[in-house]
Short mmCIF file of C-alpha atoms and ligand atoms in Angstrom, two decimals:
data_model
loop_
_atom_site.label_atom_id
_atom_site.label_comp_id
_atom_site.label_asym_id
_atom_site.label_seq_id
_atom_site.Cartn_x
_atom_site.Cartn_y
_atom_site.Cartn_z
CA MET A 697 135.82 108.87 112.52
CA THR A 698 133.39 106.17 111.50
CA ASN A 699 133.01 105.13 107.94
CA THR A 700 129.47 106.58 107.95
CA GLN A 701 130.62 109.94 109.26
CA GLN A 702 133.29 110.17 106.59
CA ILE A 703 130.80 109.35 103.81
CA MET A 704 128.40 111.93 105.22
CA ASP A 705 131.01 114.67 105.46
CA GLU A 706 132.42 114.12 101.99
CA THR A 707 128.95 113.86 100.43
CA GLU A 708 127.85 117.12 102.02
CA GLN A 709 131.04 118.75 100.79
CA TYR A 710 130.09 118.12 97.17
CA VAL A 711 126.35 117.52 96.90
CA LEU A 712 123.93 120.44 96.97
CA HIS A 713 122.16 120.31 100.29
CA THR A 714 118.52 119.92 99.23
CA TYR A 715 117.88 116.98 101.58
CA ASN A 716 118.27 116.62 105.33
CA ARG A 717 119.44 113.03 105.11
CA PHE A 718 119.36 110.50 107.92
CA PRO A 719 122.84 109.65 109.27
CA VAL A 720 122.91 106.26 107.58
CA ALA A 721 124.83 105.09 104.50
CA PHE A 722 123.31 101.98 102.95
CA GLU A 723 125.55 99.53 101.17
CA ARG A 724 123.42 96.60 100.07
CA GLY A 725 119.98 95.06 100.26
CA GLU A 726 118.52 91.60 100.47
CA GLY A 727 114.79 90.96 100.26
CA VAL A 728 113.19 93.43 102.66
CA ARG A 729 116.39 94.13 104.52
CA LEU A 730 119.03 96.82 104.05
CA TYR A 731 122.57 96.83 105.41
CA ASP A 732 124.59 99.97 106.10
CA VAL A 733 128.33 100.40 105.72
CA GLU A 734 128.82 99.47 109.39
CA GLY A 735 127.05 96.14 108.75
CA LYS A 736 123.92 97.11 110.71
CA GLU A 737 120.68 95.52 109.48
CA TYR A 738 117.44 97.42 108.84
CA LEU A 739 113.94 96.15 108.11
CA ASP A 740 112.77 98.29 105.21
CA PHE A 741 109.18 99.58 105.28
CA GLY A 742 110.03 102.54 103.04
CA ALA A 743 111.21 100.77 99.86
CA GLY A 744 113.16 103.82 98.68
CA ILE A 745 109.90 105.84 98.80
CA ALA A 746 107.48 103.22 97.49
CA VAL A 747 109.85 102.20 94.70
CA PHE A 748 111.49 98.85 95.37
CA ALA A 749 108.33 96.73 95.27
CA LEU A 750 110.11 93.46 94.43
CA GLY A 751 112.53 93.67 97.33
CA TYR A 752 116.29 93.85 96.99
CA GLY A 753 118.25 91.29 95.03
CA ASN A 754 115.37 89.76 93.06
CA ARG A 755 117.33 87.28 90.94
CA ALA A 756 115.26 87.41 87.74
CA TYR A 757 115.06 91.21 87.82
CA ASN A 758 118.80 91.58 88.40
CA ASP A 759 119.64 89.06 85.68
CA ALA A 760 117.36 90.79 83.15
CA LEU A 761 119.08 94.12 83.80
CA LYS A 762 122.58 92.63 83.62
CA ALA A 763 121.77 90.91 80.33
CA GLN A 764 120.39 94.15 78.87
CA ILE A 765 123.48 96.12 79.96
CA ASP A 766 125.67 93.69 78.03
CA ARG A 767 123.39 93.90 74.98
CA LEU A 768 122.50 97.60 74.64
CA VAL A 769 121.89 100.36 77.18
CA HIS A 770 120.84 103.25 74.99
CA THR A 771 119.90 104.09 71.40
CA SER A 772 117.78 107.30 71.56
CA ASN A 773 114.18 107.45 70.44
CA LEU A 774 115.15 107.85 66.79
CA PHE A 775 115.15 104.06 66.47
CA TYR A 776 113.05 101.03 67.38
CA HIS A 777 114.17 98.42 69.88
CA THR A 778 112.59 95.28 71.26
CA PRO A 779 112.74 96.27 74.97
CA LEU A 780 110.53 99.29 74.14
CA ARG A 781 108.02 97.14 72.27
CA ASP A 782 107.92 94.59 75.08
CA ALA A 783 107.65 97.11 77.94
CA ALA A 784 104.95 99.10 76.13
CA ARG A 785 102.95 95.94 75.43
CA LYS A 786 103.06 95.05 79.13
CA VAL A 787 102.06 98.54 80.31
CA ILE A 788 99.13 98.61 77.89
CA GLY A 789 98.15 95.04 78.75
CA HIS A 790 98.06 95.73 82.48
CA THR A 791 96.51 99.21 82.42
CA GLY A 792 93.95 98.54 79.71
CA MET A 793 94.87 101.92 78.23
CA SER A 794 95.80 102.61 74.60
CA LYS A 795 99.25 104.28 74.29
CA VAL A 796 102.23 104.89 76.56
CA PHE A 797 105.08 107.41 76.59
CA PHE A 798 108.05 106.52 78.80
CA THR A 799 109.78 109.23 80.85
CA ASN A 800 112.70 109.24 83.31
CA SER A 801 110.77 110.24 86.42
CA GLY A 802 107.39 110.87 87.96
CA ALA A 803 107.60 114.63 87.50
CA GLU A 804 108.23 114.15 83.79
CA ALA A 805 105.23 111.85 83.53
CA ILE A 806 103.12 114.67 84.99
CA GLU A 807 104.69 117.16 82.56
CA GLY A 808 103.73 114.90 79.67
CA ALA A 809 100.19 114.43 80.97
CA ILE A 810 99.78 118.22 81.22
CA LYS A 811 101.02 118.71 77.66
CA ALA A 812 98.75 115.94 76.34
CA ALA A 813 95.71 117.48 78.07
CA ARG A 814 96.48 120.96 76.75
CA LYS A 815 97.03 119.70 73.22
CA TYR A 816 93.77 117.73 73.38
CA ALA A 817 91.85 120.88 74.35
CA PHE A 818 93.73 122.99 71.80
CA LEU A 819 92.79 120.63 68.99
CA LYS A 820 89.16 120.76 70.12
CA ASP A 821 88.64 124.54 70.17
CA GLY A 822 91.85 126.18 68.99
CA SER A 823 92.17 128.37 72.07
CA ASN A 824 95.23 128.81 74.30
CA ASP A 825 93.74 129.63 77.68
CA HIS A 826 92.85 126.22 79.04
CA GLU A 827 92.87 125.44 82.73
CA ILE A 828 93.76 122.43 84.82
CA ILE A 829 92.11 121.78 88.16
CA ALA A 830 94.45 120.16 90.66
CA MET A 831 94.03 119.41 94.37
CA ASN A 832 95.21 121.13 97.53
CA GLN A 833 97.71 119.05 99.56
CA SER A 834 98.63 117.11 96.44
CA PHE A 835 102.10 116.15 95.29
CA HIS A 836 103.09 115.72 91.66
CA GLY A 837 106.82 116.49 91.55
CA ARG A 838 109.41 119.27 91.62
CA THR A 839 109.82 120.49 88.05
CA ILE A 840 108.08 123.78 87.29
CA GLY A 841 105.10 122.20 85.51
CA ALA A 842 104.61 119.47 88.11
CA LEU A 843 105.18 121.98 90.92
CA SER A 844 102.51 124.23 89.40
CA VAL A 845 99.89 121.52 89.97
CA THR A 846 101.24 120.57 93.42
CA GLY A 847 98.87 122.20 95.90
CA ASN A 848 101.39 123.01 98.58
CA PRO A 849 102.49 126.65 99.10
CA HIS A 850 105.57 125.53 101.01
CA TYR A 851 106.91 123.81 97.87
CA GLN A 852 105.62 126.47 95.46
CA ASP A 853 106.18 129.90 96.94
CA PRO A 854 109.93 130.39 96.43
CA PHE A 855 109.62 129.46 92.75
CA ARG A 856 106.89 131.78 91.50
CA PRO A 857 105.88 132.67 88.88
CA LEU A 858 104.79 129.13 88.12
CA MET A 859 102.97 127.79 85.08
CA GLY A 860 99.64 129.54 84.64
CA GLY A 861 96.18 128.12 84.07
CA VAL A 862 96.02 126.03 87.23
CA LYS A 863 93.19 126.15 89.77
CA PHE A 864 92.99 124.28 93.04
CA ALA A 865 90.11 122.44 94.65
CA ASN A 866 89.91 120.43 97.85
CA PHE A 867 90.47 116.69 97.61
CA ASN A 868 87.30 114.70 98.39
CA ASP A 869 85.18 117.86 98.15
CA PHE A 870 83.19 117.74 94.93
CA ASP A 871 81.54 121.13 95.47
CA SER A 872 84.98 122.76 95.58
CA VAL A 873 85.78 121.12 92.22
CA MET A 874 82.50 122.37 90.76
CA ALA A 875 83.37 125.86 91.96
CA GLN A 876 86.52 125.83 89.80
CA VAL A 877 85.10 124.27 86.63
CA SER A 878 84.61 126.47 83.60
CA ASP A 879 84.48 126.18 79.82
CA LYS A 880 88.25 126.54 79.90
CA THR A 881 88.85 123.45 82.06
CA CYS A 882 90.78 120.88 80.03
CA ALA A 883 91.75 118.43 82.78
CA ILE A 884 91.22 117.49 86.39
CA LEU A 885 94.31 116.00 87.99
CA LEU A 886 94.45 114.07 91.23
CA GLU A 887 96.23 111.26 93.03
CA THR A 888 93.88 108.30 93.51
CA VAL A 889 95.46 108.00 96.95
CA GLN A 890 97.27 111.15 98.05
CA GLY A 891 100.76 110.13 99.19
CA GLU A 892 103.06 112.94 100.33
CA GLY A 893 100.03 114.94 101.47
CA GLY A 894 99.33 112.40 104.21
CA ILE A 895 97.94 109.12 102.75
CA TYR A 896 94.37 110.12 101.89
CA PRO A 897 92.46 107.68 99.67
CA ALA A 898 89.88 109.28 97.38
CA ASP A 899 86.29 108.80 98.55
CA PRO A 900 84.54 106.52 96.05
CA GLU A 901 81.65 108.97 95.65
CA PHE A 902 84.06 111.85 95.03
CA LEU A 903 86.08 110.01 92.41
CA LYS A 904 82.96 108.77 90.61
CA ALA A 905 81.44 112.25 90.65
CA VAL A 906 84.64 113.74 89.18
CA ARG A 907 84.62 111.07 86.45
CA ARG A 908 80.97 111.87 85.63
CA LEU A 909 81.73 115.59 85.53
CA CYS A 910 84.64 115.01 83.16
CA ASP A 911 82.44 112.90 80.87
CA GLU A 912 79.66 115.50 80.81
CA ARG A 913 81.95 118.46 80.13
CA GLY A 914 84.54 116.88 77.80
CA ILE A 915 87.28 117.26 80.42
CA LEU A 916 90.15 114.76 80.69
CA LEU A 917 90.60 112.97 84.01
CA ILE A 918 94.29 112.51 84.87
CA LEU A 919 94.96 110.08 87.72
CA ASP A 920 98.43 110.22 89.25
CA GLU A 921 99.18 106.60 90.19
CA ILE A 922 102.91 107.21 90.57
CA GLN A 923 102.90 106.17 94.23
CA CYS A 924 99.63 104.25 94.63
CA GLY A 925 99.84 102.27 91.37
CA MET A 926 101.75 99.09 90.51
CA GLY A 927 100.07 96.81 93.03
CA ARG A 928 100.69 98.90 96.11
CA THR A 929 97.05 99.08 97.17
CA GLY A 930 96.25 95.43 96.40
CA ALA A 931 95.03 96.13 92.88
CA TRP A 932 97.21 96.73 89.85
CA PHE A 933 96.19 100.39 90.01
CA ALA A 934 94.38 102.10 92.88
CA CYS A 935 91.63 103.31 90.52
CA ASP A 936 90.73 99.63 89.90
CA HIS A 937 89.23 99.57 93.42
CA TYR A 938 86.82 102.30 92.37
CA GLY A 939 85.80 101.04 88.96
CA VAL A 940 86.93 104.42 87.62
CA ARG A 941 89.13 104.71 84.54
CA PRO A 942 91.20 107.82 83.87
CA ASP A 943 91.82 109.30 80.44
CA ILE A 944 95.49 109.69 81.31
CA MET A 945 97.36 107.79 84.02
CA THR A 946 100.83 108.62 85.32
CA LEU A 947 103.22 105.96 86.63
CA ALA A 948 106.77 105.91 88.00
CA LYS A 949 108.19 104.79 91.38
CA ALA A 950 107.66 100.99 91.33
CA LEU A 951 107.38 100.88 87.52
CA GLY A 952 111.11 100.21 87.15
CA CYS A 953 111.78 99.24 90.78
CA GLY A 954 114.74 101.60 91.02
CA ILE A 955 115.83 102.09 87.44
CA PRO A 956 114.66 105.67 86.76
CA VAL A 957 111.58 105.32 84.58
CA GLY A 958 108.10 106.79 84.53
CA ALA A 959 105.26 106.84 82.05
CA PHE A 960 102.10 108.59 81.07
CA VAL A 961 99.50 106.32 79.60
CA LEU A 962 96.56 107.52 77.50
CA ASN A 963 93.24 105.96 76.66
CA GLU A 964 92.09 105.81 73.06
CA LYS A 965 90.27 109.14 73.19
CA ALA A 966 93.22 111.05 74.66
CA ALA A 967 95.76 109.30 72.44
CA ALA A 968 93.80 109.92 69.24
CA MET A 969 93.75 113.67 69.73
CA SER A 970 96.79 114.98 71.57
CA LEU A 971 100.55 114.67 71.23
CA ALA A 972 101.76 113.87 67.72
CA ALA A 973 105.18 113.50 66.08
CA GLY A 974 107.36 116.44 67.05
CA ASP A 975 105.21 117.49 70.04
CA HIS A 976 107.16 115.77 72.78
CA GLY A 977 110.43 113.97 73.30
CA THR A 978 113.18 112.83 75.62
CA THR A 979 116.71 111.61 74.96
CA TYR A 980 116.73 108.88 77.60
CA GLY A 981 113.05 108.14 78.14
CA GLY A 982 112.20 104.50 77.51
CA ASN A 983 115.75 103.50 76.66
CA PRO A 984 116.58 99.79 76.44
CA LEU A 985 117.79 99.50 80.04
CA ALA A 986 114.76 101.32 81.47
CA CYS A 987 112.42 99.22 79.34
CA ALA A 988 114.14 96.00 80.37
CA ALA A 989 113.48 97.02 83.97
CA VAL A 990 109.79 97.70 83.25
CA SER A 991 109.40 94.34 81.53
CA ALA A 992 111.19 92.50 84.32
CA VAL A 993 108.97 94.19 86.92
CA PHE A 994 105.74 93.18 85.16
CA ASP A 995 107.07 89.65 84.59
CA GLN A 996 108.02 89.22 88.24
CA PHE A 997 104.73 90.71 89.46
CA ASP A 998 102.85 88.18 87.35
CA ARG A 999 105.09 85.23 88.19
CA GLU A 1000 105.20 85.91 91.94
CA LYS A 1001 101.54 86.98 92.10
CA ILE A 1002 102.55 90.18 93.88
CA VAL A 1003 99.19 91.93 93.59
CA GLU A 1004 97.36 88.92 95.04
CA HIS A 1005 99.92 88.75 97.84
CA VAL A 1006 99.27 92.39 98.80
CA GLN A 1007 95.54 91.69 98.77
CA GLU A 1008 95.93 88.64 101.00
CA LEU A 1009 98.19 90.27 103.56
CA THR A 1010 96.48 93.67 103.79
CA PRO A 1011 93.96 92.67 106.51
CA CYS A 1012 96.86 91.43 108.66
CA LEU A 1013 98.81 94.70 108.26
CA GLU A 1014 95.72 96.84 108.85
CA GLU A 1015 94.67 94.87 111.94
CA LYS A 1016 98.10 95.23 113.54
CA LEU A 1017 98.30 98.95 112.77
CA ASP A 1018 94.78 99.46 114.11
CA ALA A 1019 95.92 97.79 117.34
CA LEU A 1020 98.67 100.43 117.65
CA VAL A 1021 96.11 103.20 117.20
CA GLU A 1022 94.04 101.60 119.98
CA LYS A 1023 97.04 101.32 122.28
CA TYR A 1024 98.78 104.70 121.92
CA ASP A 1025 96.97 107.98 122.65
CA PHE A 1026 99.19 109.96 120.30
CA LEU A 1027 98.32 107.71 117.34
CA THR A 1028 94.87 108.92 116.39
CA GLN A 1029 94.05 107.29 113.06
CA ARG A 1030 95.14 104.80 110.42
CA ARG A 1031 94.52 105.72 106.79
CA GLY A 1032 95.40 103.95 103.60
CA MET A 1033 94.91 101.06 101.25
CA GLY A 1034 96.92 97.87 100.90
CA PHE A 1035 100.61 98.42 101.56
CA MET A 1036 100.25 102.20 101.48
CA GLN A 1037 99.38 103.05 105.07
CA GLY A 1038 99.60 106.14 107.23
CA LEU A 1039 99.37 106.53 111.01
CA VAL A 1040 98.31 109.99 112.15
CA VAL A 1041 100.42 111.33 115.02
CA GLU A 1042 99.22 114.02 117.41
CA GLY A 1043 101.29 115.93 119.94
CA ARG A 1044 104.56 114.56 118.61
CA GLN A 1045 106.57 115.10 115.44
CA ALA A 1046 106.28 112.22 112.97
CA GLY A 1047 109.86 113.00 111.90
CA GLU A 1048 111.18 112.32 115.41
CA ILE A 1049 109.51 108.90 115.47
CA VAL A 1050 110.89 108.09 112.02
CA LYS A 1051 114.38 109.05 113.17
CA ALA A 1052 114.08 106.88 116.28
CA ALA A 1053 112.74 103.95 114.24
CA ILE A 1054 115.67 104.13 111.83
CA GLY A 1055 118.03 104.19 114.81
CA ASN A 1056 116.26 101.02 115.95
CA GLY A 1057 116.77 99.26 112.61
CA LEU A 1058 113.39 99.98 111.03
CA VAL A 1059 113.10 102.23 107.97
CA ILE A 1060 109.75 104.03 107.82
CA LEU A 1061 108.84 107.38 106.26
CA SER A 1062 106.72 110.36 107.15
CA ALA A 1063 104.15 112.16 105.02
CA GLY A 1064 103.66 115.77 105.95
CA SER A 1065 104.56 116.67 109.55
CA ASN A 1066 102.12 114.39 111.33
CA VAL A 1067 101.79 111.11 109.46
CA LEU A 1068 103.97 108.01 109.71
CA ARG A 1069 104.05 106.42 106.26
CA LEU A 1070 104.50 102.70 105.67
CA VAL A 1071 105.18 101.70 102.06
CA PRO A 1072 107.14 98.44 102.31
CA PRO A 1073 108.37 96.28 99.45
CA LEU A 1074 105.32 94.32 98.30
CA ILE A 1075 106.96 90.98 99.15
CA ILE A 1076 106.80 91.36 102.96
CA THR A 1077 105.52 88.41 104.97
CA GLU A 1078 103.45 88.23 108.15
CA ASP A 1079 106.71 87.71 110.10
CA ASP A 1080 108.07 90.96 108.63
CA ILE A 1081 104.91 92.76 109.74
CA ASP A 1082 105.29 91.37 113.28
CA GLU A 1083 108.91 92.46 113.37
CA MET A 1084 107.97 95.93 112.10
CA ILE A 1085 105.32 96.28 114.83
CA GLN A 1086 107.79 95.16 117.49
CA LYS A 1087 110.54 97.55 116.34
CA LEU A 1088 108.05 100.40 116.04
CA GLU A 1089 106.61 99.75 119.50
CA GLU A 1090 110.11 99.85 120.98
CA VAL A 1091 110.38 103.47 119.87
CA LEU A 1092 106.76 104.48 120.51
C1 PLP B 490 106.93 110.75 93.85
C2 PLP B 490 105.72 111.29 93.19
C3 PLP B 490 105.80 112.12 92.07
C4 PLP B 490 107.12 112.62 91.51
O1 PLP B 490 107.95 111.61 91.08
P1 PLP B 490 109.52 111.91 90.85
O2 PLP B 490 110.04 110.65 90.23
O3 PLP B 490 110.12 112.19 92.20
O4 PLP B 490 109.62 113.09 89.95
C5 PLP B 490 104.62 112.51 91.46
N1 PLP B 490 103.44 112.12 91.94
C6 PLP B 490 103.31 111.32 93.02
C7 PLP B 490 101.97 110.90 93.49
C8 PLP B 490 104.45 110.90 93.70
O5 PLP B 490 104.33 110.13 94.79
#
């Protein structure tokens, strides 16, 4: 029995089977490459689901975490600590928002955003029947609150009854949003670029119209930037491309580059009138280790000019993916922004292509059943892109 097979068998013996995992056990990473326990090398265009933006083994990031582990890992939120101050200052500095709350995951960031929006509306009119408008084909996480705003019956149906007060509209269809708006609407929630749903960027006109609607009706706009934020689209946050600012922004994935940390970030208006002392909490959220990771990520992004790098290399990636769409009949479209790209597959299962690519030493992901998703570490070079195209073509 191979080492991999043994790890697989013993893992499945003990771990609840909620994932159909690929038959690979990774052992270590270096830059944009992963190595499995058999020593096989993989080019990584998945980044642990759009997480490991800095690439594996970033020296300064690793050193910052090691130093923090030796100093202090955890204190609870009953006390102050400098990593929290520093990480918060960097989040606020880069988002231009007003206040941040650190969580342990993306789903928890969504939970917090929902609570903040409900409290905001409650303080305004004292009523308890507010509604949130979310989008069909969205993804916001697997906890009951986050699942309740995830417009995907496949994820939702076994877990009903879900949280109430949620209505769904169609992404990029402003009329369908208007059809759901009422005096009870407290927030409109959407991903600036839908990720799991199939890599759909918001139409500029749609996003601007939703922002205007929110301003006119006193509704909070919540933008989920958990996947598309943190430089992935070639701007610090995808909404920067649109000139649209949310009232609440959610972050996670690349925020800690692998240390579990998320955040919801509020503008002055939302922060001034929402969650107050005693309204929300978390034992781990924003602990010293998580905050050291956040600080190290922002520092490395600034030092290595990661966002500029994504901007510079995006035309190259898009051009080469467009060439694949030209060449293969079953690839019908490229969608995406920056290093968050999807190739639409017709007549074949995206999952089968992903499996074959991984077998060929290239990690890519799918989104839905018919989209190949490319979300590489943000440090890839033109040579890495060429190698990705070559490995992908070998399986296409
Ligand atoms: C991954 C993701 C989430 C959920 O994050 P978790 O850390 O898995 O809970 C929420 N929203 C978007 C857009 C995501 O991509």
